[in-house]
mmCIF file with all atom_site columns, C-alpha atoms in Angstrom:
data_model
loop_
_atom_site.group_PDB
_atom_site.id
_atom_site.type_symbol
_atom_site.label_atom_id
_atom_site.label_alt_id
_atom_site.label_comp_id
_atom_site.label_asym_id
_atom_site.label_entity_id
_atom_site.label_seq_id
_atom_site.pdbx_PDB_ins_code
_atom_site.Cartn_x
_atom_site.Cartn_y
_atom_site.Cartn_z
_atom_site.occupancy
_atom_site.B_iso_or_equiv
_atom_site.pdbx_formal_charge
_atom_site.auth_seq_id
_atom_site.auth_comp_id
_atom_site.auth_asym_id
_atom_site.auth_atom_id
_atom_site.pdbx_PDB_model_num
ATOM 1   C CA . MET A 1 1   ? 0.099   -0.002 0.051   1.00 0.00 ? 42  MET A CA 1
ATOM 2   C CA . ARG A 1 2   ? 1.374   3.394  -0.952  1.00 0.00 ? 43  ARG A CA 1
ATOM 3   C CA . GLY A 1 3   ? 2.007   5.574  1.970   1.00 0.00 ? 44  GLY A CA 1
ATOM 4   C CA . PRO A 1 4   ? 0.952   9.314  2.169   1.00 0.00 ? 45  PRO A CA 1
ATOM 5   C CA . LEU A 1 5   ? 2.283   12.226 0.368   1.00 0.00 ? 46  LEU A CA 1
ATOM 6   C CA . GLN A 1 6   ? 5.098   14.191 2.050   1.00 0.00 ? 47  GLN A CA 1
ATOM 7   C CA . ASN A 1 7   ? 2.971   17.622 1.592   1.00 0.00 ? 48  ASN A CA 1
ATOM 8   C CA . ARG A 1 8   ? 1.325   18.637 4.969   1.00 0.00 ? 49  ARG A CA 1
ATOM 9   C CA . VAL A 1 9   ? 3.097   21.520 6.819   1.00 0.00 ? 50  VAL A CA 1
ATOM 10  C CA . GLU A 1 10  ? 3.530   21.890 10.329  1.00 0.00 ? 51  GLU A CA 1
ATOM 11  C CA . PRO A 1 11  ? 3.496   25.060 12.378  1.00 0.00 ? 52  PRO A CA 1
ATOM 12  C CA . GLY A 1 12  ? 7.382   25.757 12.108  1.00 0.00 ? 53  GLY A CA 1
ATOM 13  C CA . GLY A 1 13  ? 7.287   24.755 8.383   1.00 0.00 ? 54  GLY A CA 1
ATOM 14  C CA . LYS A 1 14  ? 8.253   21.778 8.379   1.00 0.00 ? 55  LYS A CA 1
ATOM 15  C CA . ILE A 1 15  ? 6.705   19.471 5.168   1.00 0.00 ? 56  ILE A CA 1
ATOM 16  C CA . VAL A 1 16  ? 6.111   15.967 6.576   1.00 0.00 ? 57  VAL A CA 1
ATOM 17  C CA . ALA A 1 17  ? 3.914   12.910 5.566   1.00 0.00 ? 58  ALA A CA 1
ATOM 18  C CA . THR A 1 18  ? 0.801   12.172 7.553   1.00 0.00 ? 59  THR A CA 1
ATOM 19  C CA . ARG A 1 19  ? -2.400  10.258 7.005   1.00 0.00 ? 60  ARG A CA 1
ATOM 20  C CA . SER A 1 20  ? -4.316  13.115 8.562   1.00 0.00 ? 61  SER A CA 1
ATOM 21  C CA . ARG A 1 21  ? -6.763  14.941 5.750   1.00 0.00 ? 62  ARG A CA 1
ATOM 22  C CA . TYR A 1 22  ? -7.398  18.591 6.224   1.00 0.00 ? 63  TYR A CA 1
ATOM 23  C CA . GLY A 1 23  ? -10.949 19.591 4.886   1.00 0.00 ? 64  GLY A CA 1
ATOM 24  C CA . GLU A 1 24  ? -13.351 22.574 4.816   1.00 0.00 ? 65  GLU A CA 1
ATOM 25  C CA . PRO A 1 25  ? -13.925 24.974 6.280   1.00 0.00 ? 66  PRO A CA 1
ATOM 26  C CA . THR A 1 26  ? -10.739 25.195 8.083   1.00 0.00 ? 67  THR A CA 1
ATOM 27  C CA . GLY A 1 27  ? -8.277  23.226 5.807   1.00 0.00 ? 68  GLY A CA 1
ATOM 28  C CA . ARG A 1 28  ? -5.931  25.283 3.268   1.00 0.00 ? 69  ARG A CA 1
ATOM 29  C CA . MET A 1 29  ? -3.930  24.533 0.417   1.00 0.00 ? 70  MET A CA 1
ATOM 30  C CA . GLY A 1 30  ? -0.473  26.535 -0.561  1.00 0.00 ? 71  GLY A CA 1
ATOM 31  C CA . ASN A 1 31  ? 2.760   26.079 -2.366  1.00 0.00 ? 72  ASN A CA 1
ATOM 32  C CA . ARG A 1 32  ? 6.454   27.658 -2.478  1.00 0.00 ? 73  ARG A CA 1
ATOM 33  C CA . GLY A 1 33  ? 7.117   26.594 -5.956  1.00 0.00 ? 74  GLY A CA 1
ATOM 34  C CA . VAL A 1 34  ? 8.196   23.160 -7.484  1.00 0.00 ? 75  VAL A CA 1
ATOM 35  C CA . LEU A 1 35  ? 9.570   21.144 -4.493  1.00 0.00 ? 76  LEU A CA 1
ATOM 36  C CA . HIS A 1 36  ? 9.040   17.598 -5.582  1.00 0.00 ? 77  HIS A CA 1
ATOM 37  C CA . SER A 1 37  ? 10.886  15.099 -7.971  1.00 0.00 ? 78  SER A CA 1
ATOM 38  C CA . ALA A 1 38  ? 9.227   14.618 -11.221 1.00 0.00 ? 79  ALA A CA 1
ATOM 39  C CA . ARG A 1 39  ? 10.348  10.884 -10.757 1.00 0.00 ? 80  ARG A CA 1
ATOM 40  C CA . ASN A 1 40  ? 8.826   9.882  -7.570  1.00 0.00 ? 81  ASN A CA 1
ATOM 41  C CA . ARG A 1 41  ? 7.228   12.664 -6.066  1.00 0.00 ? 82  ARG A CA 1
ATOM 42  C CA . GLN A 1 42  ? 9.785   13.074 -3.282  1.00 0.00 ? 83  GLN A CA 1
ATOM 43  C CA . ILE A 1 43  ? 10.357  16.571 -1.724  1.00 0.00 ? 84  ILE A CA 1
ATOM 44  C CA . LEU A 1 44  ? 13.656  17.537 -2.818  1.00 0.00 ? 85  LEU A CA 1
ATOM 45  C CA . ARG A 1 45  ? 14.041  21.336 -1.149  1.00 0.00 ? 86  ARG A CA 1
ATOM 46  C CA . PRO A 1 46  ? 11.975  23.051 1.458   1.00 0.00 ? 87  PRO A CA 1
ATOM 47  C CA . PHE A 1 47  ? 11.223  26.061 -0.985  1.00 0.00 ? 88  PHE A CA 1
ATOM 48  C CA . ARG A 1 48  ? 11.890  27.011 -4.639  1.00 0.00 ? 89  ARG A CA 1
ATOM 49  C CA . SER A 1 49  ? 10.142  30.579 -4.114  1.00 0.00 ? 90  SER A CA 1
ATOM 50  C CA . LYS A 1 50  ? 10.113  33.453 -1.775  1.00 0.00 ? 91  LYS A CA 1
ATOM 51  C CA . ALA A 1 51  ? 6.348   33.733 -2.584  1.00 0.00 ? 92  ALA A CA 1
ATOM 52  C CA . TRP A 1 52  ? 4.684   31.248 0.109   1.00 0.00 ? 93  TRP A CA 1
ATOM 53  C CA . LEU A 1 53  ? 0.914   31.336 -0.317  1.00 0.00 ? 94  LEU A CA 1
ATOM 54  C CA . ILE A 1 54  ? -2.109  30.086 1.593   1.00 0.00 ? 95  ILE A CA 1
ATOM 55  C CA . CYS A 1 55  ? -4.816  29.373 -1.147  1.00 0.00 ? 96  CYS A CA 1
ATOM 56  C CA . CYS A 1 56  ? -8.126  27.738 -0.899  1.00 0.00 ? 97  CYS A CA 1
ATOM 57  C CA . LEU A 1 57  ? -8.977  24.046 -1.424  1.00 0.00 ? 98  LEU A CA 1
ATOM 58  C CA . GLN A 1 58  ? -11.451 24.699 -3.926  1.00 0.00 ? 99  GLN A CA 1
ATOM 59  C CA . PHE A 1 59  ? -11.643 27.571 -6.386  1.00 0.00 ? 100 PHE A CA 1
ATOM 60  C CA . LYS A 1 60  ? -13.735 27.840 -9.505  1.00 0.00 ? 101 LYS A CA 1
ATOM 61  C CA . GLY A 1 61  ? -14.050 24.001 -9.586  1.00 0.00 ? 102 GLY A CA 1
ATOM 62  C CA . ARG A 1 62  ? -10.586 23.760 -10.822 1.00 0.00 ? 103 ARG A CA 1
ATOM 63  C CA . HIS A 1 63  ? -8.877  20.284 -10.301 1.00 0.00 ? 104 HIS A CA 1
ATOM 64  C CA . ARG A 1 64  ? -5.335  19.454 -10.208 1.00 0.00 ? 105 ARG A CA 1
ATOM 65  C CA . GLU A 1 65  ? -3.235  16.382 -10.112 1.00 0.00 ? 106 GLU A CA 1
ATOM 66  C CA . VAL A 1 66  ? -1.404  16.783 -6.788  1.00 0.00 ? 107 VAL A CA 1
ATOM 67  C CA . MET A 1 67  ? 2.350   16.691 -7.166  1.00 0.00 ? 108 MET A CA 1
ATOM 68  C CA . ALA A 1 68  ? 2.141   16.587 -11.063 1.00 0.00 ? 109 ALA A CA 1
ATOM 69  C CA . PRO A 1 69  ? 5.602   16.525 -12.547 1.00 0.00 ? 110 PRO A CA 1
ATOM 70  C CA . ASN A 1 70  ? 6.912   20.126 -13.102 1.00 0.00 ? 111 ASN A CA 1
ATOM 71  C CA . ARG A 1 71  ? 4.166   21.706 -11.388 1.00 0.00 ? 112 ARG A CA 1
ATOM 72  C CA . TYR A 1 72  ? 4.290   23.567 -8.173  1.00 0.00 ? 113 TYR A CA 1
ATOM 73  C CA . THR A 1 73  ? 3.783   21.312 -4.962  1.00 0.00 ? 114 THR A CA 1
ATOM 74  C CA . GLU A 1 74  ? 0.506   21.541 -3.395  1.00 0.00 ? 115 GLU A CA 1
ATOM 75  C CA . LEU A 1 75  ? 1.091   21.583 0.443   1.00 0.00 ? 116 LEU A CA 1
ATOM 76  C CA . PHE A 1 76  ? -1.920  21.363 2.764   1.00 0.00 ? 117 PHE A CA 1
ATOM 77  C CA . PHE A 1 77  ? -2.366  22.941 6.076   1.00 0.00 ? 118 PHE A CA 1
ATOM 78  C CA . LEU A 1 78  ? -4.684  22.415 9.280   1.00 0.00 ? 119 LEU A CA 1
ATOM 79  C CA . ASP A 1 79  ? -5.786  25.902 9.186   1.00 0.00 ? 120 ASP A CA 1
ATOM 80  C CA . ASP A 1 80  ? -4.406  29.689 8.215   1.00 0.00 ? 121 ASP A CA 1
ATOM 81  C CA . PHE A 1 81  ? -3.095  29.769 11.672  1.00 0.00 ? 122 PHE A CA 1
ATOM 82  C CA . VAL A 1 82  ? -0.817  27.234 10.979  1.00 0.00 ? 123 VAL A CA 1
ATOM 83  C CA . ALA A 1 83  ? 0.052   28.355 7.515   1.00 0.00 ? 124 ALA A CA 1
ATOM 84  C CA . LEU A 1 84  ? 0.866   31.863 8.787   1.00 0.00 ? 125 LEU A CA 1
ATOM 85  C CA . SER A 1 85  ? 3.150   30.301 11.609  1.00 0.00 ? 126 SER A CA 1
ATOM 86  C CA . ALA A 1 86  ? 4.799   28.498 8.848   1.00 0.00 ? 127 ALA A CA 1
ATOM 87  C CA . GLY A 1 87  ? 5.695   31.640 6.802   1.00 0.00 ? 128 GLY A CA 1
ATOM 88  C CA . HIS A 1 88  ? 3.017   32.086 4.505   1.00 0.00 ? 129 HIS A CA 1
ATOM 89  C CA . ARG A 1 89  ? 0.461   34.615 3.369   1.00 0.00 ? 130 ARG A CA 1
ATOM 90  C CA . PRO A 1 90  ? -2.807  34.855 1.738   1.00 0.00 ? 131 PRO A CA 1
ATOM 91  C CA . CYS A 1 91  ? -2.809  34.018 -2.015  1.00 0.00 ? 132 CYS A CA 1
ATOM 92  C CA . ALA A 1 92  ? -3.497  37.451 -4.131  1.00 0.00 ? 133 ALA A CA 1
ATOM 93  C CA . HIS A 1 93  ? -5.294  35.426 -6.549  1.00 0.00 ? 134 HIS A CA 1
ATOM 94  C CA . CYS A 1 94  ? -7.841  32.791 -4.971  1.00 0.00 ? 135 CYS A CA 1
ATOM 95  C CA . ARG A 1 95  ? -8.092  34.844 -1.860  1.00 0.00 ? 136 ARG A CA 1
ATOM 96  C CA . ARG A 1 96  ? -8.017  38.397 -3.281  1.00 0.00 ? 137 ARG A CA 1
ATOM 97  C CA . PRO A 1 97  ? -10.145 39.889 -0.462  1.00 0.00 ? 138 PRO A CA 1
ATOM 98  C CA . GLU A 1 98  ? -8.362  38.469 2.284   1.00 0.00 ? 139 GLU A CA 1
ATOM 99  C CA . PHE A 1 99  ? -4.962  39.344 0.618   1.00 0.00 ? 140 PHE A CA 1
ATOM 100 C CA . LYS A 1 100 ? -5.809  42.870 0.311   1.00 0.00 ? 141 LYS A CA 1
ATOM 101 C CA . SER A 1 101 ? -6.978  43.393 3.852   1.00 0.00 ? 142 SER A CA 1
ATOM 102 C CA . PHE A 1 102 ? -3.792  41.723 5.182   1.00 0.00 ? 143 PHE A CA 1
ATOM 103 C CA . ALA A 1 103 ? -1.959  43.829 2.892   1.00 0.00 ? 144 ALA A CA 1
ATOM 104 C CA . GLU A 1 104 ? -3.676  46.866 3.994   1.00 0.00 ? 145 GLU A CA 1
ATOM 105 C CA . ASN A 1 105 ? -3.002  45.964 7.593   1.00 0.00 ? 146 ASN A CA 1
ATOM 106 C CA . TRP A 1 106 ? 0.488   45.312 6.867   1.00 0.00 ? 147 TRP A CA 1
ATOM 107 C CA . ALA A 1 107 ? 1.003   48.616 5.424   1.00 0.00 ? 148 ALA A CA 1
ATOM 108 C CA . ARG A 1 108 ? -0.280  50.431 8.499   1.00 0.00 ? 149 ARG A CA 1
ATOM 109 C CA . CYS A 1 109 ? 2.189   48.106 10.756  1.00 0.00 ? 150 CYS A CA 1
ATOM 110 C CA . HIS A 1 110 ? 5.322   48.722 8.720   1.00 0.00 ? 151 HIS A CA 1
ATOM 111 C CA . HIS A 1 111 ? 5.115   52.294 7.184   1.00 0.00 ? 152 HIS A CA 1
ATOM 112 C CA . HIS A 1 112 ? 8.412   52.596 8.832   1.00 0.00 ? 153 HIS A CA 1
ATOM 113 C CA . HIS A 1 113 ? 10.269  50.545 6.380   1.00 0.00 ? 154 HIS A CA 1
ATOM 114 C CA . HIS A 1 114 ? 9.372   53.154 3.577   1.00 0.00 ? 155 HIS A CA 1
ATOM 115 C CA . HIS A 1 115 ? 9.911   56.698 3.600   1.00 0.00 ? 156 HIS A CA 1
ATOM 116 C CA . ARG A 1 116 ? 6.564   57.192 2.164   1.00 0.00 ? 157 ARG A CA 1
ATOM 117 C CA . HIS A 1 117 ? 4.092   56.846 4.994   1.00 0.00 ? 158 HIS A CA 1
ATOM 118 C CA . HIS A 1 118 ? 1.282   55.358 3.042   1.00 0.00 ? 159 HIS A CA 1
ATOM 119 C CA . HIS A 1 119 ? 3.331   53.189 0.661   1.00 0.00 ? 160 HIS A CA 1
ATOM 120 C CA . ARG A 1 120 ? 1.115   50.509 -0.487  1.00 0.00 ? 161 ARG A CA 1
ATOM 121 C CA . TRP A 1 121 ? 3.177   47.157 -0.252  1.00 0.00 ? 162 TRP A CA 1
ATOM 122 C CA . THR A 1 122 ? 3.112   44.860 -3.360  1.00 0.00 ? 163 THR A CA 1
ATOM 123 C CA . ALA A 1 123 ? 2.997   41.028 -2.783  1.00 0.00 ? 164 ALA A CA 1
ATOM 124 C CA . ARG A 1 124 ? 6.645   40.786 -3.788  1.00 0.00 ? 165 ARG A CA 1
ATOM 125 C CA . GLU A 1 125 ? 7.726   43.291 -1.042  1.00 0.00 ? 166 GLU A CA 1
ATOM 126 C CA . ILE A 1 126 ? 5.709   41.192 1.818   1.00 0.00 ? 167 ILE A CA 1
ATOM 127 C CA . ASP A 1 127 ? 7.262   38.131 0.584   1.00 0.00 ? 168 ASP A CA 1
ATOM 128 C CA . GLU A 1 128 ? 10.905  39.563 0.760   1.00 0.00 ? 169 GLU A CA 1
ATOM 129 C CA . LEU A 1 129 ? 10.282  40.526 4.426   1.00 0.00 ? 170 LEU A CA 1
ATOM 130 C CA . LEU A 1 130 ? 8.555   37.387 5.164   1.00 0.00 ? 171 LEU A CA 1
ATOM 131 C CA . HIS A 1 131 ? 11.595  35.512 3.628   1.00 0.00 ? 172 HIS A CA 1
ATOM 132 C CA . GLU A 1 132 ? 13.814  37.340 5.581   1.00 0.00 ? 173 GLU A CA 1
ATOM 133 C CA . GLN A 1 133 ? 12.268  36.480 8.744   1.00 0.00 ? 174 GLN A CA 1
ATOM 134 C CA . ARG A 1 134 ? 11.656  32.858 7.970   1.00 0.00 ? 175 ARG A CA 1
ATOM 135 C CA . LEU A 1 135 ? 15.396  32.546 7.645   1.00 0.00 ? 176 LEU A CA 1
ATOM 136 C CA . ALA A 1 136 ? 15.738  33.942 10.706  1.00 0.00 ? 177 ALA A CA 1
ATOM 137 C CA . GLY A 1 137 ? 13.837  31.442 12.524  1.00 0.00 ? 178 GLY A CA 1
ATOM 138 C CA . PRO A 1 138 ? 11.793  31.322 15.832  1.00 0.00 ? 179 PRO A CA 1
ATOM 139 C CA . ARG A 1 139 ? 12.414  33.787 18.631  1.00 0.00 ? 180 ARG A CA 1
ATOM 140 C CA . PRO A 1 140 ? 12.308  33.807 22.281  1.00 0.00 ? 181 PRO A CA 1
ATOM 141 C CA . LEU A 1 141 ? 8.786   34.185 24.013  1.00 0.00 ? 182 LEU A CA 1
ATOM 142 C CA . THR A 1 142 ? 9.588   37.648 25.616  1.00 0.00 ? 183 THR A CA 1
ATOM 143 C CA . SER A 1 143 ? 5.931   39.717 25.325  1.00 0.00 ? 184 SER A CA 1
ATOM 144 C CA . PRO A 1 144 ? 2.441   39.095 25.337  1.00 0.00 ? 185 PRO A CA 1
ATOM 145 C CA . LEU A 1 145 ? 1.069   37.625 21.989  1.00 0.00 ? 186 LEU A CA 1
ATOM 146 C CA . PRO A 1 146 ? -2.112  38.190 19.821  1.00 0.00 ? 187 PRO A CA 1
ATOM 147 C CA . ASP A 1 147 ? -4.788  35.773 19.392  1.00 0.00 ? 188 ASP A CA 1
ATOM 148 C CA . GLY A 1 148 ? -3.714  33.570 16.298  1.00 0.00 ? 189 GLY A CA 1
ATOM 149 C CA . ALA A 1 149 ? -0.102  33.593 17.384  1.00 0.00 ? 190 ALA A CA 1
ATOM 150 C CA . MET A 1 150 ? 1.810   30.227 17.397  1.00 0.00 ? 191 MET A CA 1
ATOM 151 C CA . ILE A 1 151 ? 4.353   29.050 19.666  1.00 0.00 ? 192 ILE A CA 1
ATOM 152 C CA . ARG A 1 152 ? 6.473   26.143 20.251  1.00 0.00 ? 193 ARG A CA 1
ATOM 153 C CA . CYS A 1 153 ? 7.026   24.715 23.916  1.00 0.00 ? 194 CYS A CA 1
ATOM 154 C CA . CYS A 1 154 ? 8.866   21.436 24.869  1.00 0.00 ? 195 CYS A CA 1
ATOM 155 C CA . GLU A 1 155 ? 8.711   20.332 21.098  1.00 0.00 ? 196 GLU A CA 1
ATOM 156 C CA . ASP A 1 156 ? 4.730   20.827 20.864  1.00 0.00 ? 197 ASP A CA 1
ATOM 157 C CA . SER A 1 157 ? 3.361   23.549 19.014  1.00 0.00 ? 198 SER A CA 1
ATOM 158 C CA . TYR A 1 158 ? 0.527   25.549 20.251  1.00 0.00 ? 199 TYR A CA 1
ATOM 159 C CA . LEU A 1 159 ? -2.083  28.170 19.170  1.00 0.00 ? 200 LEU A CA 1
ATOM 160 C CA . LEU A 1 160 ? -3.009  31.388 21.218  1.00 0.00 ? 201 LEU A CA 1
ATOM 161 C CA . TRP A 1 161 ? -6.772  31.846 21.071  1.00 0.00 ? 202 TRP A CA 1
ATOM 162 C CA . GLN A 1 162 ? -9.025  33.450 23.872  1.00 0.00 ? 203 GLN A CA 1
ATOM 163 C CA . GLY A 1 163 ? -6.611  33.169 26.771  1.00 0.00 ? 204 GLY A CA 1
ATOM 164 C CA . LYS A 1 164 ? -5.455  29.601 26.301  1.00 0.00 ? 205 LYS A CA 1
ATOM 165 C CA . TYR A 1 165 ? -2.951  27.598 24.277  1.00 0.00 ? 206 TYR A CA 1
ATOM 166 C CA . HIS A 1 166 ? -4.607  25.216 21.989  1.00 0.00 ? 207 HIS A CA 1
ATOM 167 C CA . ARG A 1 167 ? -2.072  22.226 21.137  1.00 0.00 ? 208 ARG A CA 1
ATOM 168 C CA . PHE A 1 168 ? -1.420  21.381 17.515  1.00 0.00 ? 209 PHE A CA 1
ATOM 169 C CA . ALA A 1 169 ? -2.138  17.990 16.392  1.00 0.00 ? 210 ALA A CA 1
ATOM 170 C CA . HIS A 1 170 ? -2.798  17.144 12.304  1.00 0.00 ? 211 HIS A CA 1
ATOM 171 C CA . GLU A 1 171 ? -6.038  15.864 13.154  1.00 0.00 ? 212 GLU A CA 1
ATOM 172 C CA . GLY A 1 172 ? -7.081  19.061 15.175  1.00 0.00 ? 213 GLY A CA 1
ATOM 173 C CA . TYR A 1 173 ? -6.169  21.115 18.353  1.00 0.00 ? 214 TYR A CA 1
ATOM 174 C CA . ASP A 1 174 ? -6.338  18.468 21.006  1.00 0.00 ? 215 ASP A CA 1
ATOM 175 C CA . ARG A 1 175 ? -5.636  19.880 24.247  1.00 0.00 ? 216 ARG A CA 1
ATOM 176 C CA . ARG A 1 176 ? -6.299  23.476 25.827  1.00 0.00 ? 217 ARG A CA 1
ATOM 177 C CA . VAL A 1 177 ? -3.615  24.949 28.341  1.00 0.00 ? 218 VAL A CA 1
ATOM 178 C CA . ASP A 1 178 ? -3.956  27.991 30.134  1.00 0.00 ? 219 ASP A CA 1
ATOM 179 C CA . VAL A 1 179 ? -1.366  30.501 29.370  1.00 0.00 ? 220 VAL A CA 1
ATOM 180 C CA . ASP A 1 180 ? 0.247   30.609 32.661  1.00 0.00 ? 221 ASP A CA 1
ATOM 181 C CA . ASP A 1 181 ? 0.822   26.974 32.623  1.00 0.00 ? 222 ASP A CA 1
ATOM 182 C CA . LEU A 1 182 ? 3.563   27.164 30.142  1.00 0.00 ? 223 LEU A CA 1
ATOM 183 C CA . ASP A 1 183 ? 6.752   28.703 30.956  1.00 0.00 ? 224 ASP A CA 1
ATOM 184 C CA . PRO A 1 184 ? 7.893   31.320 28.838  1.00 0.00 ? 225 PRO A CA 1
ATOM 185 C CA . ALA A 1 185 ? 11.560  30.282 29.313  1.00 0.00 ? 226 ALA A CA 1
ATOM 186 C CA . ASN A 1 186 ? 10.923  27.044 27.489  1.00 0.00 ? 227 ASN A CA 1
ATOM 187 C CA . CYS A 1 187 ? 9.100   28.314 24.472  1.00 0.00 ? 228 CYS A CA 1
ATOM 188 C CA . GLU A 1 188 ? 9.755   30.177 21.046  1.00 0.00 ? 229 GLU A CA 1
ATOM 189 C CA . VAL A 1 189 ? 7.597   32.138 18.825  1.00 0.00 ? 230 VAL A CA 1
ATOM 190 C CA . LEU A 1 190 ? 6.899   30.479 15.406  1.00 0.00 ? 231 LEU A CA 1
ATOM 191 C CA . THR A 1 191 ? 4.693   33.218 13.606  1.00 0.00 ? 232 THR A CA 1
ATOM 192 C CA . PRO A 1 192 ? 6.873   35.623 11.868  1.00 0.00 ? 233 PRO A CA 1
ATOM 193 C CA . PRO A 1 193 ? 7.163   39.077 13.542  1.00 0.00 ? 234 PRO A CA 1
ATOM 194 C CA . SER A 1 194 ? 5.422   41.057 10.702  1.00 0.00 ? 235 SER A CA 1
ATOM 195 C CA . THR A 1 195 ? 2.750   38.735 10.650  1.00 0.00 ? 236 THR A CA 1
ATOM 196 C CA . LEU A 1 196 ? 2.479   39.145 14.586  1.00 0.00 ? 237 LEU A CA 1
ATOM 197 C CA . LYS A 1 197 ? 2.239   42.901 13.830  1.00 0.00 ? 238 LYS A CA 1
ATOM 198 C CA . VAL A 1 198 ? -0.794  42.411 11.565  1.00 0.00 ? 239 VAL A CA 1
ATOM 199 C CA . LEU A 1 199 ? -2.457  39.975 13.960  1.00 0.00 ? 240 LEU A CA 1
ATOM 200 C CA . GLN A 1 200 ? -2.122  42.581 16.619  1.00 0.00 ? 241 GLN A CA 1
ATOM 201 C CA . ALA A 1 201 ? -3.708  45.132 14.306  1.00 0.00 ? 242 ALA A CA 1
ATOM 202 C CA . GLY A 1 202 ? -6.894  42.912 14.661  1.00 0.00 ? 243 GLY A CA 1
ATOM 203 C CA . TRP A 1 203 ? -6.588  41.419 11.262  1.00 0.00 ? 244 TRP A CA 1
ATOM 204 C CA . ARG A 1 204 ? -7.961  37.498 11.270  1.00 0.00 ? 245 ARG A CA 1
ATOM 205 C CA . PRO A 1 205 ? -8.614  35.232 8.470   1.00 0.00 ? 246 PRO A CA 1
ATOM 206 C CA . ASP A 1 206 ? -12.042 33.993 7.603   1.00 0.00 ? 247 ASP A CA 1
ATOM 207 C CA . LEU A 1 207 ? -12.487 30.931 9.354   1.00 0.00 ? 248 LEU A CA 1
ATOM 208 C CA . PRO A 1 208 ? -14.532 29.120 12.199  1.00 0.00 ? 249 PRO A CA 1
ATOM 209 C CA . ALA A 1 209 ? -12.989 28.711 15.652  1.00 0.00 ? 250 ALA A CA 1
ATOM 210 C CA . PRO A 1 210 ? -9.720  27.517 15.378  1.00 0.00 ? 251 PRO A CA 1
ATOM 211 C CA . HIS A 1 211 ? -10.084 24.736 18.394  1.00 0.00 ? 252 HIS A CA 1
ATOM 212 C CA . SER A 1 212 ? -12.560 22.503 16.280  1.00 0.00 ? 253 SER A CA 1
ATOM 213 C CA . THR A 1 213 ? -11.204 19.158 15.089  1.00 0.00 ? 254 THR A CA 1
ATOM 214 C CA . ALA A 1 214 ? -10.125 18.771 11.550  1.00 0.00 ? 255 ALA A CA 1
ATOM 215 C CA . SER A 1 215 ? -12.611 17.010 9.318   1.00 0.00 ? 256 SER A CA 1
ATOM 216 C CA . SER A 1 216 ? -11.847 14.750 6.208   1.00 0.00 ? 257 SER A CA 1
ATOM 217 C CA . CYS A 1 217 ? -11.490 15.788 2.674   1.00 0.00 ? 258 CYS A CA 1
ATOM 218 C CA . CYS A 1 218 ? -10.529 14.116 -0.656  1.00 0.00 ? 259 CYS A CA 1
ATOM 219 C CA . CYS A 1 219 ? -7.179  16.019 -1.004  1.00 0.00 ? 260 CYS A CA 1
#
């Protein structure tokens, strides 16, 4: 029996193989360019492009052969928060309204990066800064975080939501922990700093409460 494809993404950005299947309404697809071998669909590299996208599982009835030769590698996420934590951002094509609101909040949070106070950030400029932050890796947990941020503590990943940390599992968030029960000295922040600023500004992806269990899908 053929094993699962290596195309599920963890909050830290690692691409793994698991039989868990992420479905609507929370599941997401994305890409980082062509990552797999055309011969056996094995992952050869962690990324090929600086544009790390979060896409819809379904868009205008289109169908794709997963990991087709010489086509971008379809990656799958439990939800938007995992994808944001891994360093991705909303796709400007299939998720245009969300990308627009994300970019508008990004511009308000990052005006100090440009001499023009009202600079309109392009997708490429956002990707460049996110790429720098991805390469820098996780940071120590030193200050309060906004809802939607993800951390790693003692090898487990957690989503902060409404005053509690929700432990990530590929099947869904499986345990809630009070914020005070995790020692900050043993934690590191996974969500990139620039994305944290957008979350702190109040931007949220359009999806149900994140602690629901993942449902099955045909991806």
